[in-house]
Amino acid sequence: MKHGRYSIGEISKLCCISVSRLRYYDEQGVIKPCCIDSESGYRYYDNETLLLISVLKCYQTYGFTLREITKLLERLDLEHLEPMFDQQIEALDRQIRNL
């Protein structure tokens, strides 16, 4: 850890997520590094990113798509989250009935 920031490798280990997956999330605009070193090109992440990755992984276990997760992470207020979770619950209920 350097100046309260984590390298992509450190974040990968802490969050049990591959470096390539973190790069993919960056390319897709889902989880962005807090800064990129202009000389080395290394990505650095902060404590907020640790939280966001944990939330992202939780949403994935609930069956949300990456596109949906991106929208969920944009606004973390209950007014925005509740309808999306209601829709997901309905979709999962339909899936259970079909099985």
GROMACS .gro file of C-alpha atoms in nm:
model
   99
    1MET     CA    1   0.000   0.000   0.000
    2LYS     CA    2   0.135   0.340  -0.101
    3HIS     CA    3  -0.014   0.665   0.041
    4GLY     CA    4  -0.342   0.495   0.138
    5ARG     CA    5  -0.375   0.347  -0.208
    6TYR     CA    6  -0.359  -0.011  -0.322
    7SER     CA    7  -0.202  -0.143  -0.640
    8ILE     CA    8  -0.414  -0.354  -0.870
    9GLY     CA    9  -0.233  -0.663  -0.742
   10GLU     CA   10  -0.303  -0.574  -0.380
   11ILE     CA   11  -0.672  -0.510  -0.454
   12SER     CA   12  -0.686  -0.836  -0.645
   13LYS     CA   13  -0.562  -1.030  -0.342
   14LEU     CA   14  -0.769  -0.840  -0.087
   15CYS     CA   15  -1.093  -0.881  -0.283
   16CYS     CA   16  -1.025  -1.228  -0.427
   17ILE     CA   17  -1.077  -1.099  -0.780
   18SER     CA   18  -0.845  -1.139  -1.076
   19VAL     CA   19  -0.635  -0.854  -1.209
   20SER     CA   20  -0.784  -0.912  -1.554
   21ARG     CA   21  -1.136  -0.879  -1.409
   22LEU     CA   22  -1.039  -0.548  -1.244
   23ARG     CA   23  -0.903  -0.423  -1.576
   24TYR     CA   24  -1.225  -0.532  -1.746
   25TYR     CA   25  -1.434  -0.345  -1.486
   26ASP     CA   26  -1.218  -0.037  -1.552
   27GLU     CA   27  -1.266  -0.068  -1.930
   28GLN     CA   28  -1.642  -0.104  -1.880
   29GLY     CA   29  -1.655   0.195  -1.645
   30VAL     CA   30  -1.788  -0.009  -1.354
   31ILE     CA   31  -1.499   0.017  -1.107
   32LYS     CA   32  -1.241   0.282  -1.184
   33PRO     CA   33  -0.906   0.324  -1.012
   34CYS     CA   34  -0.879   0.639  -0.803
   35CYS     CA   35  -0.566   0.730  -0.996
   36ILE     CA   36  -0.331   0.604  -1.262
   37ASP     CA   37   0.039   0.680  -1.233
   38SER     CA   38   0.129   0.890  -1.536
   39GLU     CA   39   0.480   0.749  -1.556
   40SER     CA   40   0.420   0.379  -1.499
   41GLY     CA   41   0.055   0.349  -1.599
   42TYR     CA   42  -0.010   0.154  -1.276
   43ARG     CA   43  -0.364   0.167  -1.145
   44TYR     CA   44  -0.421   0.253  -0.779
   45TYR     CA   45  -0.737   0.198  -0.578
   46ASP     CA   46  -0.854   0.341  -0.247
   47ASN     CA   47  -1.064   0.217   0.046
   48GLU     CA   48  -1.385   0.328  -0.125
   49THR     CA   49  -1.299   0.095  -0.411
   50LEU     CA   50  -1.263  -0.194  -0.165
   51LEU     CA   51  -1.620  -0.129  -0.055
   52LEU     CA   52  -1.750  -0.095  -0.412
   53ILE     CA   53  -1.593  -0.424  -0.517
   54SER     CA   54  -1.753  -0.597  -0.218
   55VAL     CA   55  -2.090  -0.449  -0.310
   56LEU     CA   56  -2.042  -0.545  -0.676
   57LYS     CA   57  -1.965  -0.906  -0.581
   58CYS     CA   58  -2.273  -0.915  -0.359
   59TYR     CA   59  -2.494  -0.785  -0.643
   60GLN     CA   60  -2.350  -1.052  -0.871
   61THR     CA   61  -2.456  -1.323  -0.627
   62TYR     CA   62  -2.809  -1.178  -0.643
   63GLY     CA   63  -2.807  -1.230  -1.019
   64PHE     CA   64  -2.774  -0.871  -1.138
   65THR     CA   65  -2.606  -0.818  -1.475
   66LEU     CA   66  -2.297  -0.600  -1.503
   67ARG     CA   67  -2.506  -0.330  -1.673
   68GLU     CA   68  -2.753  -0.336  -1.383
   69ILE     CA   69  -2.471  -0.333  -1.129
   70THR     CA   70  -2.321  -0.027  -1.297
   71LYS     CA   71  -2.654   0.154  -1.250
   72LEU     CA   72  -2.681   0.035  -0.891
   73LEU     CA   73  -2.332   0.159  -0.806
   74GLU     CA   74  -2.397   0.502  -0.960
   75ARG     CA   75  -2.653   0.579  -0.692
   76LEU     CA   76  -2.644   0.396  -0.363
   77ASP     CA   77  -2.954   0.561  -0.214
   78LEU     CA   78  -3.250   0.346  -0.106
   79GLU     CA   79  -3.497   0.530  -0.330
   80HIS     CA   80  -3.298   0.419  -0.633
   81LEU     CA   81  -3.204   0.072  -0.509
   82GLU     CA   82  -3.544  -0.051  -0.388
   83PRO     CA   83  -3.719  -0.067  -0.728
   84MET     CA   84  -3.423  -0.243  -0.888
   85PHE     CA   85  -3.416  -0.503  -0.612
   86ASP     CA   86  -3.793  -0.549  -0.639
   87GLN     CA   87  -3.753  -0.618  -1.012
   88GLN     CA   88  -3.473  -0.865  -0.945
   89ILE     CA   89  -3.680  -1.046  -0.683
   90GLU     CA   90  -3.967  -1.076  -0.932
   91ALA     CA   91  -3.730  -1.211  -1.198
   92LEU     CA   92  -3.588  -1.467  -0.955
   93ASP     CA   93  -3.939  -1.570  -0.848
   94ARG     CA   94  -4.031  -1.627  -1.215
   95GLN     CA   95  -3.715  -1.830  -1.260
   96ILE     CA   96  -3.799  -2.045  -0.957
   97ARG     CA   97  -4.154  -2.106  -1.083
   98ASN     CA   98  -4.019  -2.211  -1.424
   99LEU     CA   99  -3.781  -2.459  -1.266
   0.00000   0.00000   0.00000
